[in-house]
């Protein structure tokens, strides 16, 4: 698993920045994707993929412990679809 700090350290090292500057860049990217999702917008990162908000409808589910039927409220989720270039790189 790669952490935010490891990504920030790589950016800092590759671009002669401080670790704090690298972390600020990573946090800004994450905040921008989060804000776009909250606004209902898609974020496209060419060569990497797309982040898109999807709506899930209300549905019925079953409690596995009791077998009782419960309603699960409608919700939104953030979906990621990898770009073709990323899929191709993973499957070399």
Coordinates of N, CA, C and O in Angstrom, one line a residue:
X1 N 0.8 -1.2 0.0 CA 0.0 0.0 0.0 C 0.9 1.2 0.0 O 1.9 1.3 0.7
X2 N 0.5 2.2 -0.8 CA 1.2 3.5 -0.9 C 0.4 4.5 -0.1 O -0.8 4.6 -0.3
X3 N 1.1 5.3 0.7 CA 0.4 6.3 1.5 C 0.5 7.7 0.9 O 1.3 7.9 0.0
X4 N -0.3 8.6 1.4 CA -0.2 10.0 0.9 C 1.2 10.6 1.1 O 1.7 11.3 0.2
X5 N 1.8 10.3 2.3 CA 3.1 10.8 2.5 C 4.1 10.3 1.6 O 5.0 11.0 1.2
X6 N 4.0 9.0 1.2 CA 5.0 8.4 0.2 C 4.8 9.1 -1.2 O 5.8 9.4 -1.8
X7 N 3.6 9.4 -1.6 CA 3.4 10.1 -2.8 C 3.9 11.5 -2.7 O 4.6 12.0 -3.7
X8 N 3.7 12.2 -1.6 CA 4.2 13.5 -1.4 C 5.7 13.5 -1.4 O 6.3 14.4 -2.0
X9 N 6.4 12.6 -0.8 CA 7.8 12.5 -0.8 C 8.4 12.3 -2.2 O 9.4 12.9 -2.6
X10 N 7.7 11.5 -3.0 CA 8.1 11.2 -4.4 C 8.0 12.5 -5.2 O 8.9 12.9 -6.0
X11 N 6.9 13.2 -5.1 CA 6.7 14.5 -5.8 C 7.8 15.5 -5.4 O 8.4 16.1 -6.2
X12 N 8.0 15.6 -4.1 CA 9.1 16.5 -3.5 C 10.4 16.2 -4.1 O 11.2 17.0 -4.5
X13 N 10.8 14.9 -4.1 CA 12.1 14.5 -4.6 C 12.3 14.7 -6.1 O 13.3 15.1 -6.5
X14 N 11.2 14.4 -6.8 CA 11.3 14.5 -8.3 C 11.3 16.0 -8.8 O 11.8 16.3 -9.9
X15 N 10.8 16.9 -7.9 CA 10.7 18.3 -8.4 C 11.4 19.3 -7.5 O 11.1 20.5 -7.5
X16 N 12.4 18.8 -6.7 CA 13.2 19.7 -5.8 C 12.3 20.6 -4.9 O 12.6 21.8 -4.8
X17 N 11.3 19.9 -4.3 CA 10.4 20.6 -3.3 C 10.7 20.1 -1.9 O 11.3 19.0 -1.8
X18 N 10.2 20.8 -1.0 CA 10.2 20.3 0.4 C 9.1 19.2 0.5 O 8.2 19.2 -0.2
X19 N 9.2 18.4 1.6 CA 8.2 17.4 1.8 C 6.8 18.1 2.1 O 5.8 17.6 1.7
X20 N 6.9 19.2 2.8 CA 5.6 20.0 3.1 C 5.0 20.5 1.8 O 3.8 20.4 1.7
X21 N 5.8 20.9 0.9 CA 5.2 21.4 -0.4 C 4.7 20.2 -1.2 O 3.6 20.3 -1.8
X22 N 5.3 19.1 -1.2 CA 4.8 17.9 -1.9 C 3.5 17.4 -1.3 O 2.6 17.1 -2.0
X23 N 3.4 17.5 0.0 CA 2.2 17.1 0.7 C 1.1 18.0 0.4 O -0.1 17.6 0.2
X24 N 1.4 19.3 0.3 CA 0.4 20.3 0.0 C -0.2 20.1 -1.4 O -1.4 20.2 -1.6
X25 N 0.7 19.7 -2.3 CA 0.2 19.4 -3.7 C -0.7 18.2 -3.7 O -1.8 18.2 -4.3
X26 N -0.4 17.1 -3.0 CA -1.2 15.9 -3.0 C -2.5 16.2 -2.3 O -3.6 15.8 -2.8
X27 N -2.5 17.0 -1.2 CA -3.7 17.3 -0.5 C -4.6 18.2 -1.4 O -5.9 18.1 -1.4
X28 N -4.0 19.1 -2.2 CA -4.8 19.9 -3.1 C -5.5 19.1 -4.2 O -6.7 19.4 -4.5
X29 N -4.8 18.2 -4.7 CA -5.4 17.3 -5.8 C -6.5 16.5 -5.2 O -7.6 16.4 -5.8
X30 N -6.4 15.9 -4.0 CA -7.4 15.2 -3.4 C -8.6 16.1 -3.0 O -9.8 15.7 -3.3
X31 N -8.4 17.3 -2.5 CA -9.4 18.2 -2.2 C -10.2 18.6 -3.5 O -11.4 18.7 -3.5
X32 N -9.5 18.8 -4.6 CA -10.1 19.1 -5.9 C -11.0 18.0 -6.4 O -12.2 18.3 -6.8
X33 N -10.6 16.8 -6.3 CA -11.4 15.6 -6.7 C -12.6 15.5 -5.8 O -13.7 15.3 -6.2
X34 N -12.4 15.7 -4.5 CA -13.5 15.6 -3.5 C -14.5 16.7 -3.8 O -15.7 16.4 -3.8
X35 N -14.1 17.9 -4.0 CA -15.1 19.0 -4.3 C -15.8 18.8 -5.5 O -17.0 19.0 -5.6
X36 N -15.2 18.3 -6.6 CA -15.9 18.0 -7.8 C -16.9 17.0 -7.6 O -18.1 17.1 -8.1
X37 N -16.6 15.9 -6.8 CA -17.6 14.9 -6.5 C -18.8 15.4 -5.7 O -19.9 15.1 -6.0
X38 N -18.5 16.3 -4.8 CA -19.5 16.9 -4.0 C -20.5 17.7 -4.8 O -21.7 17.8 -4.6
X39 N -19.9 18.3 -5.9 CA -20.7 19.2 -6.8 C -21.4 18.3 -7.9 O -22.1 18.8 -8.7
X40 N -21.1 17.0 -7.8 CA -21.8 16.1 -8.8 C -21.0 16.0 -10.1 O -21.5 15.5 -11.1
X41 N -19.8 16.5 -10.2 CA -19.0 16.5 -11.4 C -18.0 15.4 -11.5 O -17.6 14.8 -10.5
X42 N -17.7 15.0 -12.7 CA -16.7 14.0 -13.0 C -15.3 14.6 -13.0 O -15.1 15.7 -13.4
X43 N -14.3 13.8 -12.5 CA -12.9 14.3 -12.7 C -12.2 13.3 -13.6 O -12.2 12.1 -13.3
X44 N -11.6 13.8 -14.6 CA -10.9 13.0 -15.6 C -9.4 13.3 -15.5 O -9.0 14.4 -15.7
X45 N -8.6 12.2 -15.3 CA -7.2 12.4 -15.3 C -6.7 11.5 -16.4 O -6.5 10.3 -16.3
X46 N -6.4 12.1 -17.6 CA -5.9 11.4 -18.8 C -4.8 10.4 -18.5 O -3.8 10.8 -17.8
X47 N -4.9 9.2 -18.9 CA -3.8 8.2 -18.7 C -4.0 7.5 -17.4 O -3.3 6.5 -17.1
X48 N -4.8 8.0 -16.5 CA -5.1 7.4 -15.2 C -6.5 6.9 -15.1 O -6.7 5.7 -14.8
X49 N -7.5 7.7 -15.2 CA -8.9 7.3 -15.1 C -9.8 8.4 -14.8 O -9.4 9.6 -14.8
X50 N -11.1 8.0 -14.5 CA -12.1 9.0 -14.2 C -12.7 8.7 -12.8 O -13.0 7.5 -12.5
X51 N -13.0 9.7 -12.1 CA -13.8 9.6 -10.8 C -15.2 10.2 -11.1 O -15.3 11.3 -11.6
X52 N -16.2 9.4 -10.8 CA -17.6 9.8 -11.2 C -18.5 9.4 -10.1 O -18.4 8.4 -9.5
X53 N -19.5 10.3 -9.8 CA -20.5 10.1 -8.8 C -21.6 9.3 -9.4 O -22.1 9.6 -10.5
X54 N -22.0 8.2 -8.7 CA -23.1 7.3 -9.2 C -24.1 7.3 -8.0 O -23.8 7.2 -6.9
X55 N -25.4 7.3 -8.4 CA -26.5 7.2 -7.5 C -26.9 5.7 -7.3 O -26.9 5.0 -8.3
X56 N -27.1 5.2 -6.1 CA -27.6 3.9 -5.9 C -29.0 4.1 -5.3 O -29.3 4.9 -4.4
X57 N -30.0 3.3 -5.9 CA -31.3 3.5 -5.5 C -31.6 2.8 -4.1 O -30.8 2.0 -3.7
X58 N -32.7 3.2 -3.5 CA -33.1 2.5 -2.3 C -33.4 1.1 -2.6 O -33.9 0.7 -3.7
X59 N -33.1 0.2 -1.7 CA -33.3 -1.2 -2.0 C -33.6 -1.9 -0.7 O -33.4 -1.4 0.4
X60 N -34.0 -3.2 -0.8 CA -34.3 -4.0 0.4 C -33.1 -4.9 0.5 O -32.5 -5.4 -0.5
X61 N -32.7 -5.2 1.8 CA -31.6 -6.1 2.1 C -32.1 -7.0 3.2 O -33.1 -6.7 3.8
X62 N -31.3 -8.0 3.5 CA -31.7 -8.9 4.6 C -30.6 -8.9 5.6 O -29.4 -9.0 5.3
X63 N -31.0 -8.8 6.9 CA -30.1 -8.9 8.0 C -29.7 -10.3 8.1 O -30.5 -11.2 8.4
X64 N -28.4 -10.6 8.0 CA -27.9 -12.0 8.0 C -28.1 -12.7 9.4 O -28.3 -13.9 9.4
X65 N -28.1 -11.9 10.4 CA -28.2 -12.5 11.8 C -29.7 -12.9 12.1 O -29.9 -14.0 12.6
X66 N -30.6 -12.1 11.6 CA -32.0 -12.3 12.0 C -32.9 -12.8 10.8 O -34.0 -13.3 11.0
X67 N -32.4 -12.5 9.6 CA -33.2 -12.8 8.4 C -34.2 -11.7 8.1 O -35.0 -11.9 7.2
X68 N -34.3 -10.7 9.0 CA -35.3 -9.6 8.8 C -35.0 -8.8 7.6 O -33.8 -8.5 7.3
X69 N -36.0 -8.4 6.9 CA -35.8 -7.5 5.7 C -35.7 -6.1 6.2 O -36.5 -5.6 7.0
X70 N -34.7 -5.3 5.7 CA -34.6 -3.9 6.0 C -34.4 -3.1 4.7 O -34.1 -3.7 3.7
X71 N -34.7 -1.8 4.8 CA -34.6 -0.9 3.7 C -33.2 -0.2 3.8 O -32.9 0.3 4.9
X72 N -32.5 -0.2 2.7 CA -31.2 0.5 2.6 C -31.5 1.8 1.8 O -32.1 1.7 0.7
X73 N -31.2 2.9 2.4 CA -31.6 4.2 1.8 C -30.8 4.4 0.5 O -29.7 3.9 0.3
X74 N -31.3 5.2 -0.4 CA -30.6 5.6 -1.6 C -29.4 6.4 -1.1 O -29.4 7.1 -0.1
X75 N -28.3 6.3 -1.9 CA -27.1 6.9 -1.6 C -26.3 7.3 -2.9 O -26.7 6.8 -4.0
X76 N -25.2 8.0 -2.7 CA -24.3 8.3 -3.8 C -23.0 7.6 -3.4 O -22.6 7.5 -2.3
X77 N -22.3 7.2 -4.5 CA -21.0 6.6 -4.3 C -20.0 7.2 -5.3 O -20.5 7.6 -6.4
X78 N -18.8 7.1 -5.0 CA -17.8 7.6 -6.0 C -17.1 6.4 -6.6 O -16.6 5.5 -6.0
X79 N -17.3 6.3 -8.0 CA -16.7 5.2 -8.7 C -15.5 5.7 -9.5 O -15.4 6.8 -9.9
X80 N -14.6 4.8 -9.6 CA -13.3 5.0 -10.4 C -13.3 4.1 -11.6 O -13.5 2.9 -11.4
X81 N -13.1 4.6 -12.8 CA -12.9 3.8 -14.0 C -11.5 4.1 -14.5 O -11.2 5.2 -14.8
X82 N -10.7 3.0 -14.5 CA -9.3 3.3 -15.0 C -9.3 3.5 -16.5 O -10.1 3.0 -17.2
X83 N -8.3 4.3 -16.9 CA -8.1 4.6 -18.3 C -7.5 3.4 -19.0 O -6.9 2.6 -18.4
X84 N -7.7 3.4 -20.3 CA -7.1 2.3 -21.1 C -5.6 2.1 -20.9 O -5.1 1.0 -20.8
X85 N -4.9 3.3 -20.9 CA -3.5 3.2 -20.7 C -3.1 2.6 -19.4 O -2.1 1.8 -19.3
X86 N -3.8 2.8 -18.3 CA -3.6 2.2 -17.0 C -3.9 0.7 -17.1 O -3.1 -0.1 -16.6
X87 N -5.0 0.4 -17.6 CA -5.4 -1.0 -17.7 C -4.3 -1.8 -18.5 O -3.9 -2.9 -18.2
X88 N -3.9 -1.2 -19.7 CA -2.8 -1.9 -20.5 C -1.5 -2.0 -19.7 O -0.9 -3.1 -19.8
X89 N -1.2 -1.0 -18.9 CA 0.1 -1.1 -18.1 C 0.0 -2.2 -17.1 O 1.0 -2.8 -16.8
X90 N -1.2 -2.3 -16.5 CA -1.4 -3.4 -15.5 C -1.3 -4.8 -16.0 O -0.9 -5.7 -15.3
X91 N -1.7 -4.9 -17.3 CA -1.8 -6.2 -17.9 C -0.6 -6.6 -18.8 O -0.8 -7.4 -19.7
X92 N 0.5 -5.9 -18.7 CA 1.7 -6.2 -19.5 C 2.3 -7.5 -19.1 O 2.3 -7.9 -18.0

